[in-house]
Coordinates of C-alpha atoms in Angstrom, one line a residue:
A1 CA -11.6 13.2 -2.2
Q2 CA -9.4 13.0 -5.5
R3 CA -8.5 17.1 -5.4
Q4 CA -4.5 16.4 -5.3
Y5 CA -4.7 13.9 -8.4
F6 CA -6.3 16.8 -10.1
V7 CA -4.9 20.3 -9.0
K8 CA -1.7 18.8 -7.0
N9 CA 0.4 16.8 -10.0
D10 CA 3.0 18.1 -9.5
S11 CA 3.3 17.0 -5.8
V12 CA 2.2 13.8 -6.3
W13 CA 4.5 12.4 -8.8
K14 CA 7.5 14.0 -6.6
A15 CA 6.4 12.0 -4.5
I16 CA 6.8 9.3 -6.3
V17 CA 9.8 9.8 -7.2
N18 CA 11.0 10.2 -3.7
T19 CA 9.4 6.6 -2.6
Q20 CA 10.6 4.9 -5.9
F21 CA 12.7 2.6 -4.2
R22 CA 10.7 2.0 -0.8
E23 CA 7.3 1.9 -2.1
R24 CA 4.9 0.3 0.1
T25 CA 1.4 1.6 -0.7
N26 CA 1.3 0.5 -3.9
R27 CA -0.5 3.3 -5.6
S28 CA -1.8 3.0 -9.5
T29 CA 0.6 5.7 -11.2
K30 CA -1.9 5.6 -14.1
I31 CA -3.1 9.4 -13.0
A32 CA -3.1 12.3 -14.7
S33 CA 0.1 13.8 -15.6
T34 CA -0.6 17.5 -15.5
S35 CA -3.0 19.3 -14.0
T36 CA -6.7 20.1 -14.3
P37 CA -9.0 23.2 -14.7
V38 CA -11.7 21.9 -11.4
E39 CA -15.4 24.6 -11.3
K40 CA -16.9 22.6 -8.0
F41 CA -15.6 19.0 -6.0
V42 CA -18.5 17.2 -4.9
T43 CA -18.6 13.9 -2.3
G44 CA -21.7 11.8 -1.9
G45 CA -24.7 13.5 -1.1
D46 CA -24.0 16.4 -3.2
V47 CA -26.7 17.4 -6.1
V48 CA -25.1 18.7 -9.4
S49 CA -27.8 20.7 -11.2
W50 CA -26.9 21.2 -14.7
R51 CA -29.9 23.2 -17.5
D52 CA -32.6 21.1 -16.4
L53 CA -31.0 18.2 -15.1
R54 CA -30.2 17.3 -11.6
F55 CA -27.2 14.6 -10.9
K56 CA -27.5 13.3 -7.7
V57 CA -23.6 12.2 -6.1
I58 CA -22.9 9.1 -4.7
N59 CA -19.3 8.2 -3.0
T60 CA -18.6 5.1 -4.9
T61 CA -14.7 4.0 -4.2
G62 CA -13.8 1.1 -6.7
L63 CA -11.2 1.3 -9.6
T64 CA -9.7 4.6 -7.6
R65 CA -10.1 6.0 -3.9
G66 CA -13.0 8.8 -3.7
A67 CA -14.3 7.8 -7.0
V68 CA -18.2 9.2 -6.9
S69 CA -20.7 8.2 -8.8
Y70 CA -23.7 10.2 -10.8
I71 CA -27.2 9.4 -10.7
T72 CA -29.8 11.5 -13.1
E73 CA -33.2 10.9 -15.1
I74 CA -33.4 11.5 -18.6
E75 CA -36.2 11.5 -20.2
G76 CA -37.7 9.1 -18.1
K77 CA -34.9 7.0 -16.6
K78 CA -33.0 7.2 -13.8
I79 CA -29.1 6.7 -15.6
A80 CA -25.8 6.0 -13.6
F81 CA -22.6 7.4 -14.6
T82 CA -20.0 5.3 -12.9
G83 CA -16.9 5.3 -14.3
D84 CA -14.4 2.3 -13.8
L85 CA -16.3 1.2 -11.7
I86 CA -18.4 -2.1 -13.6
L87 CA -18.3 -2.0 -17.1
G88 CA -20.1 -5.1 -19.3
D89 CA -22.2 -7.4 -18.4
G90 CA -20.2 -7.1 -14.8
K91 CA -16.7 -6.7 -15.4
L92 CA -13.7 -4.4 -13.6
F93 CA -11.4 -3.1 -16.1
D94 CA -8.1 -4.3 -14.1
L95 CA -7.2 -5.6 -10.6
Y96 CA -3.8 -3.8 -10.1
S97 CA -5.8 -1.2 -9.3
F98 CA -7.5 -2.6 -6.5
Q99 CA -4.0 -2.8 -4.1
D100 CA -4.6 -1.0 -1.1
S101 CA -3.8 -1.0 2.4
L102 CA -6.8 -2.1 5.8
S103 CA -6.9 -1.5 9.4
G104 CA -6.1 -4.3 10.9
G105 CA -2.5 -4.6 10.2
I106 CA -2.7 -4.4 6.0
D107 CA -0.5 -2.3 4.4
G108 CA -0.6 -1.6 0.9
N109 CA 1.9 -4.1 -0.2
H110 CA 0.2 -7.1 1.8
G111 CA -3.4 -5.9 0.7
Y112 CA -4.2 -7.9 -2.0
A113 CA -6.5 -5.6 -4.1
A114 CA -7.7 -5.6 -0.7
R115 CA -10.3 -2.9 -2.1
L116 CA -12.6 -4.5 -3.8
G117 CA -14.5 -4.9 -0.5
Q118 CA -15.5 -1.6 -0.9
T119 CA -16.1 -1.4 -4.4
I120 CA -19.2 -4.0 -3.4
K121 CA -20.4 -1.2 -1.3
S122 CA -20.6 0.6 -4.0
L123 CA -21.7 -1.2 -6.3
E124 CA -24.5 -1.8 -3.8
A125 CA -25.0 1.6 -3.3
V126 CA -25.5 2.7 -7.3
A127 CA -27.5 -1.1 -6.8
A128 CA -30.3 0.7 -4.3
E129 CA -30.8 3.6 -6.2
E130 CA -32.5 1.4 -8.9
P131 CA -30.8 3.0 -11.6
D132 CA -33.0 2.0 -15.5
V133 CA -28.9 2.1 -17.6
I134 CA -26.0 2.3 -16.1
V135 CA -23.6 4.3 -18.7
P136 CA -19.5 3.7 -17.6
S137 CA -16.6 5.4 -18.1
R138 CA -15.5 2.1 -20.9
G139 CA -17.6 -0.4 -22.7
N140 CA -21.3 -0.5 -23.6
I141 CA -23.8 0.4 -22.3
I142 CA -25.9 -1.5 -19.4
E143 CA -29.0 -2.2 -20.2
D144 CA -29.5 -5.0 -17.0
P145 CA -27.9 -2.9 -14.2
A146 CA -29.7 -5.3 -11.2
A147 CA -28.3 -8.3 -13.1
A148 CA -24.6 -7.3 -14.3
I149 CA -23.8 -5.7 -10.5
S150 CA -24.9 -9.2 -8.8
A151 CA -22.6 -10.6 -11.4
L152 CA -19.9 -9.1 -10.1
I153 CA -20.4 -8.8 -7.2
E154 CA -20.3 -12.6 -7.2
R155 CA -17.6 -12.7 -9.1
I156 CA -15.4 -10.9 -6.9
R157 CA -16.4 -13.2 -4.3
A158 CA -15.6 -15.8 -6.3
L159 CA -12.2 -14.6 -7.4
Y160 CA -11.3 -13.8 -3.1
L161 CA -12.3 -17.0 -2.1
N162 CA -9.3 -19.0 -4.6
Y163 CA -7.0 -16.4 -3.7
L164 CA -7.6 -17.0 -0.1
S165 CA -7.4 -21.1 -0.3
I166 CA -3.6 -21.2 -0.6
T167 CA -2.4 -17.4 0.9
A168 CA 1.4 -17.6 2.6
Q169 CA -0.2 -14.7 4.8
R170 CA -1.9 -16.9 6.7
W171 CA 1.2 -19.4 8.1
N172 CA 2.4 -15.9 9.7
H173 CA -0.9 -13.5 9.7
T174 CA -3.9 -15.5 10.2
D175 CA -6.1 -12.6 12.0
R176 CA -5.0 -10.3 8.8
M177 CA -6.3 -12.4 6.4
I178 CA -9.8 -12.9 8.2
T179 CA -10.0 -9.6 7.8
L180 CA -9.5 -9.6 4.6
S181 CA -12.5 -12.5 4.4
N182 CA -14.9 -11.0 6.3
H183 CA -13.9 -7.9 4.1
V184 CA -14.3 -8.6 1.5
L185 CA -16.7 -11.6 1.5
G186 CA -18.8 -10.5 4.2
T187 CA -19.7 -12.9 7.5
P188 CA -20.0 -15.5 7.9
N189 CA -17.9 -16.9 5.0
V190 CA -16.4 -20.7 4.8
V191 CA -13.0 -20.2 3.2
D192 CA -11.5 -23.4 1.4
W193 CA -8.0 -23.2 3.4
M194 CA -5.4 -25.9 2.2
P195 CA -3.9 -27.7 5.4
F196 CA -0.7 -26.5 6.3
S197 CA 2.5 -28.6 4.9
S198 CA 4.1 -30.6 7.7
V199 CA 6.6 -28.6 9.2
I200 CA 10.4 -29.2 10.3
Q201 CA 11.4 -27.8 13.6
Q202 CA 14.6 -29.6 13.5
P203 CA 16.1 -28.9 10.1
P204 CA 19.2 -30.1 9.5
T205 CA 22.6 -29.2 11.3
W206 CA 24.3 -27.3 7.9
Y207 CA 21.4 -25.6 7.8
K208 CA 21.3 -22.2 10.1
H209 CA 18.6 -19.4 9.7
L210 CA 19.6 -16.3 10.8
N211 CA 16.9 -12.9 11.7
C212 CA 15.9 -12.5 7.3
S213 CA 18.3 -14.7 5.3
N214 CA 20.1 -18.2 5.8
L215 CA 23.8 -20.1 6.8
V216 CA 24.9 -23.6 4.8
I217 CA 27.8 -24.2 7.0
S218 CA 30.2 -27.3 5.5
E219 CA 32.2 -29.5 7.9
E220 CA 35.1 -27.7 7.2
G221 CA 33.4 -24.4 8.5
A222 CA 33.0 -22.8 5.5
A223 CA 29.6 -21.0 5.1
F224 CA 27.7 -20.3 2.0
M225 CA 25.0 -17.1 3.0
I226 CA 21.7 -17.0 0.9
D227 CA 20.3 -13.0 0.8
C228 CA 21.9 -10.5 3.5
G229 CA 19.1 -8.0 3.7
T230 CA 19.2 -6.5 7.6
K231 CA 22.3 -5.0 9.5
S232 CA 21.4 -7.9 11.9
D233 CA 22.8 -10.4 9.2
L234 CA 25.6 -9.1 8.7
E235 CA 26.5 -9.4 12.0
A236 CA 25.5 -12.4 12.8
V237 CA 27.8 -14.0 10.4
R238 CA 30.8 -11.7 11.9
K239 CA 30.3 -12.7 15.0
L240 CA 30.2 -16.5 13.8
K241 CA 33.3 -15.8 12.4
K242 CA 34.6 -14.0 15.0
S243 CA 34.2 -17.5 17.0
G244 CA 35.6 -19.8 15.1
I245 CA 32.1 -21.5 14.3
I246 CA 32.8 -20.4 10.7
K247 CA 35.7 -19.7 9.4
S248 CA 35.5 -17.7 5.9
L249 CA 32.2 -16.6 3.4
D250 CA 32.8 -18.6 0.5
G251 CA 29.7 -17.5 -1.5
I252 CA 25.9 -15.3 -0.9
F253 CA 23.3 -16.4 -2.9
I254 CA 20.0 -13.6 -4.0
S255 CA 16.7 -15.4 -3.7
H256 CA 15.0 -11.8 -4.8
Y257 CA 16.0 -7.8 -5.3
H258 CA 13.4 -6.5 -2.1
F259 CA 15.3 -4.5 0.4
D260 CA 15.5 -7.4 2.9
H261 CA 17.1 -9.6 1.6
T262 CA 19.9 -6.9 -0.5
D263 CA 20.3 -4.0 1.3
F264 CA 23.6 -5.5 3.1
I265 CA 24.9 -7.7 -0.3
N266 CA 27.7 -4.5 -0.5
D267 CA 29.0 -4.4 2.6
A268 CA 29.0 -8.6 3.3
M269 CA 30.8 -8.5 -0.2
K270 CA 33.6 -6.3 0.5
E271 CA 34.3 -7.5 4.0
F272 CA 34.1 -11.0 2.8
N273 CA 35.2 -10.2 -0.8
C274 CA 33.3 -13.4 -1.5
P275 CA 31.3 -13.8 -6.0
V276 CA 27.1 -13.1 -5.1
Y277 CA 25.8 -15.2 -7.4
I278 CA 22.3 -14.8 -9.1
T279 CA 20.5 -15.4 -12.6
K280 CA 19.9 -13.2 -15.1
E281 CA 16.9 -12.5 -14.6
L282 CA 17.9 -10.6 -11.9
K283 CA 20.5 -8.8 -13.4
G284 CA 19.3 -5.6 -13.9
I285 CA 17.4 -4.8 -10.8
L286 CA 20.2 -5.4 -9.1
E287 CA 22.4 -3.5 -11.2
N288 CA 20.2 -0.6 -11.9
P289 CA 17.3 -0.5 -9.4
G290 CA 16.4 2.9 -10.4
G291 CA 15.7 1.8 -14.1
Y292 CA 12.8 -0.2 -13.0
H293 CA 9.6 1.3 -10.5
M294 CA 8.6 -2.2 -8.5
P295 CA 7.8 -2.4 -4.7
S296 CA 10.8 -2.2 -1.8
M297 CA 14.0 -1.8 -3.8
T298 CA 17.2 -1.6 -2.5
P299 CA 18.6 2.0 -3.5
D300 CA 22.2 1.6 -3.9
P301 CA 23.6 -0.8 -7.0
I302 CA 24.7 -3.9 -6.4
T303 CA 27.6 -5.0 -9.4
G304 CA 29.9 -7.0 -9.2
L305 CA 27.7 -10.3 -9.5
T306 CA 28.0 -14.0 -11.2
V307 CA 25.5 -14.4 -13.2
V308 CA 24.9 -18.0 -13.8
Q309 CA 22.7 -20.6 -15.5
E310 CA 19.0 -21.3 -15.6
G311 CA 19.8 -24.7 -13.9
Q312 CA 23.1 -24.4 -13.5
K313 CA 25.5 -27.0 -11.5
M314 CA 28.3 -26.4 -8.8
T315 CA 29.9 -28.1 -6.1
W316 CA 31.0 -26.7 -3.2
K317 CA 32.7 -28.0 -0.1
E318 CA 30.6 -31.1 0.8
F319 CA 27.2 -29.9 -0.8
Q320 CA 26.2 -29.5 -4.9
L321 CA 24.3 -26.2 -5.6
T322 CA 21.6 -26.1 -8.4
F323 CA 20.5 -22.5 -9.6
Y324 CA 16.5 -21.4 -10.5
F325 CA 14.8 -18.8 -11.8
F326 CA 11.7 -19.0 -9.7
P327 CA 9.0 -16.4 -10.4
G328 CA 7.2 -16.6 -7.2
Q329 CA 6.6 -14.1 -4.8
T330 CA 7.8 -11.8 -7.9
L331 CA 9.1 -11.8 -11.5
Y332 CA 12.4 -11.0 -10.1
H333 CA 13.6 -13.9 -8.6
D334 CA 15.9 -17.4 -8.1
G335 CA 15.9 -20.5 -6.6
L336 CA 18.8 -22.4 -5.2
L337 CA 19.1 -26.4 -3.9
M338 CA 21.7 -26.8 -1.9
E339 CA 22.0 -31.2 -1.9
K340 CA 24.7 -32.8 0.7
R341 CA 26.6 -35.6 -0.5
T342 CA 24.5 -37.5 2.8
G343 CA 21.7 -36.5 0.4
E344 CA 19.8 -34.2 3.0
S345 CA 18.9 -31.1 0.1
V346 CA 17.0 -27.8 1.5
F347 CA 16.2 -25.9 -1.4
F348 CA 15.7 -22.0 -0.7
T349 CA 12.2 -20.5 -2.0
G350 CA 13.4 -16.4 -0.7
D351 CA 10.1 -15.6 -0.1
S352 CA 7.9 -17.2 -2.7
F353 CA 5.9 -20.7 0.1
T354 CA 5.2 -20.8 3.6
P355 CA 3.3 -23.9 5.1
A356 CA -0.2 -22.0 4.0
G357 CA 1.2 -21.8 0.4
I358 CA 2.3 -18.9 -2.6
D359 CA 2.9 -15.3 -1.6
D360 CA 1.3 -13.6 -4.3
Y361 CA 0.0 -10.8 -1.9
C362 CA 1.3 -7.8 -3.9
F363 CA 0.3 -7.4 -7.7
Q364 CA 3.2 -4.9 -8.4
N365 CA 5.1 -7.3 -8.0
R366 CA 4.3 -9.2 -11.1
N367 CA 2.8 -12.7 -10.9
Q368 CA 2.0 -13.9 -13.9
L369 CA -0.7 -16.8 -14.6
N370 CA 0.0 -18.0 -18.3
E371 CA 0.9 -21.7 -17.4
N372 CA 5.2 -22.1 -17.5
S373 CA 4.9 -18.6 -16.1
G374 CA 4.8 -17.0 -12.6
Y375 CA 3.7 -19.5 -9.9
L376 CA 2.6 -22.3 -12.1
Y377 CA 6.7 -22.3 -13.3
C378 CA 7.4 -22.7 -10.1
L379 CA 5.1 -25.4 -8.5
N380 CA 6.6 -27.4 -11.5
L381 CA 10.0 -27.3 -10.3
L382 CA 8.8 -28.0 -6.9
K383 CA 7.9 -31.1 -8.3
K384 CA 11.1 -32.0 -9.5
L385 CA 13.2 -31.3 -6.9
P386 CA 14.1 -34.6 -4.5
A387 CA 11.4 -36.4 -3.2
N388 CA 12.7 -35.7 0.5
V389 CA 13.2 -31.9 -0.3
L390 CA 12.9 -29.1 2.6
L391 CA 11.7 -26.0 1.9
S392 CA 12.6 -22.9 3.3
N393 CA 11.3 -19.7 3.4
Q394 CA 13.9 -17.1 4.4
H395 CA 11.4 -15.4 6.8
I396 CA 10.5 -18.4 8.8
A397 CA 12.7 -20.3 11.7
P398 CA 11.7 -24.1 10.5
V399 CA 12.0 -25.6 7.4
F400 CA 8.4 -27.8 5.6
R401 CA 7.5 -29.7 3.1
F402 CA 4.9 -29.7 0.8
S403 CA 3.1 -33.6 -0.4
P404 CA 2.7 -34.5 -4.0
Q405 CA -0.9 -33.9 -3.1
Q406 CA -0.8 -30.4 -1.9
L407 CA 1.5 -29.3 -5.3
D408 CA -1.4 -30.7 -7.2
Y409 CA -3.8 -28.5 -4.6
M410 CA -1.6 -25.4 -5.2
R411 CA -1.7 -25.6 -9.2
G412 CA -5.8 -26.7 -10.0
V413 CA -6.4 -23.8 -7.9
L414 CA -4.9 -21.3 -10.1
V415 CA -5.7 -22.8 -13.0
E416 CA -9.0 -22.7 -12.2
R417 CA -7.9 -18.5 -10.3
N418 CA -7.0 -18.0 -14.2
K419 CA -10.2 -18.5 -15.3
L420 CA -12.1 -16.6 -12.7
I421 CA -9.9 -13.4 -13.6
N422 CA -10.2 -14.2 -17.3
D423 CA -14.3 -14.1 -16.7
L424 CA -14.2 -10.9 -14.5
L425 CA -11.6 -9.0 -16.9
P426 CA -12.3 -7.4 -20.5
W427 CA -8.7 -8.7 -21.9
D428 CA -7.8 -10.9 -24.0
N429 CA -5.5 -12.3 -21.3
A430 CA -5.9 -11.7 -17.6
N431 CA -2.1 -10.5 -17.0
F432 CA -3.2 -7.6 -19.3
G433 CA -5.4 -6.7 -16.0
T434 CA -3.2 -8.2 -13.5
D435 CA 0.3 -6.8 -14.3
D436 CA 0.0 -2.9 -14.5
Q437 CA 3.9 -3.3 -16.1
W438 CA 3.2 -5.5 -18.9
A439 CA 4.2 -1.5 -21.0
W440 CA 6.4 0.2 -19.5
I441 CA 9.1 2.4 -19.6
Y442 CA 13.4 1.8 -19.0
P443 CA 14.5 2.9 -17.0
Y444 CA 12.2 4.5 -15.1
S445 CA 13.9 6.8 -13.6
Q446 CA 17.3 8.5 -15.4
K447 CA 19.4 11.6 -15.5
A448 CA 19.9 14.7 -18.1
K449 CA 21.5 18.0 -18.1
A450 CA 19.5 20.5 -20.3
G451 CA 20.6 19.8 -24.0
E452 CA 21.4 16.5 -23.9
T453 CA 19.3 13.3 -24.9
V454 CA 18.5 10.6 -23.5
E455 CA 17.3 7.0 -24.3
C456 CA 14.1 5.3 -23.2
T457 CA 12.4 1.9 -24.0
V458 CA 9.3 1.0 -24.2
R459 CA 9.2 -3.4 -23.3
I460 CA 5.4 -4.9 -23.9
W461 CA 4.7 -8.4 -22.7
N462 CA 2.2 -9.5 -25.8
Y463 CA 0.2 -11.8 -23.2
G464 CA -1.9 -12.3 -25.5
D465 CA -2.2 -16.0 -28.1
T466 CA -2.4 -14.1 -31.2
E467 CA 0.6 -11.5 -32.6
K468 CA -0.7 -8.1 -32.4
T469 CA 0.6 -4.4 -33.1
F470 CA 1.2 -2.1 -30.3
T471 CA 1.3 1.3 -31.5
L472 CA 3.5 4.1 -29.3
R473 CA 2.6 8.0 -28.8
P474 CA 5.3 9.6 -26.5
N475 CA 3.5 12.7 -24.5
L476 CA 6.4 14.9 -23.6
P477 CA 7.1 18.7 -21.5
T478 CA 6.7 21.4 -23.2
G479 CA 10.0 22.1 -24.8
F480 CA 10.8 18.5 -25.5
K481 CA 11.0 16.6 -28.1
A482 CA 10.9 12.8 -28.9
G483 CA 10.1 10.5 -32.6
K484 CA 6.5 11.0 -33.7
T485 CA 4.6 8.0 -33.6
G486 CA 5.4 4.7 -34.0
S487 CA 4.2 1.1 -33.7
I488 CA 5.8 -2.4 -32.9
V489 CA 4.6 -6.2 -33.7
I490 CA 5.2 -8.5 -30.9
P491 CA 4.2 -12.6 -31.5
A492 CA 2.1 -14.1 -28.7
R493 CA 3.6 -14.8 -25.4
T494 CA 6.7 -12.6 -25.8
E495 CA 7.9 -9.5 -24.9
G496 CA 9.0 -6.9 -27.6
Q497 CA 11.0 -3.5 -27.6
Y498 CA 10.4 -0.2 -28.7
R499 CA 13.1 3.2 -28.1
F500 CA 12.5 6.6 -28.9
K501 CA 15.1 9.4 -27.9
V502 CA 13.9 12.6 -26.2
S503 CA 15.5 15.7 -26.2
V504 CA 15.6 17.9 -23.2
P505 CA 15.7 21.5 -24.3
K506 CA 18.6 23.7 -23.7
K507 CA 16.7 26.1 -22.1
T508 CA 14.7 24.5 -19.5
T509 CA 15.0 24.0 -15.0
T510 CA 16.5 21.4 -13.1
G511 CA 13.8 19.6 -11.8
V512 CA 11.4 16.5 -12.1
A513 CA 10.3 15.7 -16.2
L514 CA 7.3 13.0 -16.6
V515 CA 7.1 10.7 -20.2
S516 CA 4.4 9.2 -20.4
V517 CA 3.8 7.1 -23.7
D518 CA 0.4 6.1 -24.8
V519 CA -0.1 2.6 -25.8
S520 CA -3.1 1.5 -28.4
F521 CA -3.7 -2.3 -29.7
D522 CA -6.7 -4.3 -30.8
N523 CA -10.3 -2.1 -29.6
W524 CA -7.9 -0.4 -26.6
E525 CA -6.7 2.9 -26.7
L526 CA -4.4 4.1 -23.4
R527 CA -3.7 6.9 -23.1
E528 CA -0.1 7.9 -20.9
W529 CA -0.8 4.2 -20.1
T530 CA 3.4 4.2 -19.2
E531 CA 5.4 6.5 -17.3
A532 CA 9.2 7.5 -16.7
I533 CA 11.3 10.2 -15.3
I534 CA 13.5 12.0 -15.8
E535 CA 15.6 14.1 -13.1
I536 CA 17.2 17.2 -14.6
T537 CA 20.5 18.2 -13.1
R538 CA 22.9 21.6 -13.7

């Protein structure tokens, strides 16, 4: 089942390059850069003989799709070689690798660690073999397999109960959340769903919901737009202007980079000649999307942006606007508070909240879990907004409002989630196992000609509570050259950068060249941990 990752690596990487901007499967790219000679491909039920040993193969989907485990007897003991299915006293290596699709309408983009359901079945299959010892790929040998497997299944289900309790997806897709619940938790199960927030079907008269964006219309007919990601959003503004309902479009605010919020920003800027406002956190991914490897990006750069400061205020007509960095649904996300002089106010949350809770369905969106980051940061901000503020999600027609108790409840769930994930993963901070880009290379993709030299920057978030030294070693295609192994010291809870140059050989063919970097720190040695693409052109 994993054949392509061993013998078709070139085609696998070309597919990754081709889907860079519309990535929806969110599969991990921590796969080998080159092909591997394989003697035999196996599947569950096969038996492989080697010398005087017989290895029974069982299918154990887990950290990877199509993984297998090998069961054999050595000196009277039954041994299970399980790869990364389990390690230690009942832990997983990470969580982002489990992001997956599931039958029932759940695509890979919305399947929060959905493969944990199959993982539990795989763990039960190993337990059924009654091994005396488990030998994982990483970590210590497991001397009490039954206890470790039981502990891991319990930890997985505790995390999933926590996740489901405040998932925003339940507002529009309750059936899908029940599918996920049954898949991971089994049946019967009881999820302590947070009650929906209050929903206001009749928003302020100056607020207008479009397909995937919103308009604020002033008393004199000027308009301010929040996001412009679909053709129907742009067409709606055109019709409103043609009919005289609005006289002008004075500005656009981008909540986040996802294509359904940004695909038609360039068209709107050109047609209405209006400024587009963002915070500095969105600048890079909008101006150079090719430099990033994130889900659901707009392929075309958006330039000429007006960058505002965190908390900056601006008066427009009878409104006061306050701009915020708002790292909810994705790390690259903003929020906008619109306050009318009459006292009405709406906070545009992008896709970060629905009346059911928080929209952190995709690990690859980089939802940080430390205090004062990610959704904990967003919840703190919501508590500081005006008491009567209404919340707007661009995909939902009505506006809504959380009670102070609901804000506290969601915060408590996230604090507990952090503890659950720290118990589940082997890292010294949960974010190392939930953010697959704590180390990544910028730009993710760039073009070069034969004989040219390009620069790559490894960006590393040290999520730990102490200063760490990270050692980096580039891996290059044959004939390419780069600096040797280097190190960088990064303080706790800080991002550091390490730059190196890559020389493209004068004699090379056009196509895709893959650069990867080994990362070592503490007791971790992580081979080919992060990668970047260099497209060789004529």
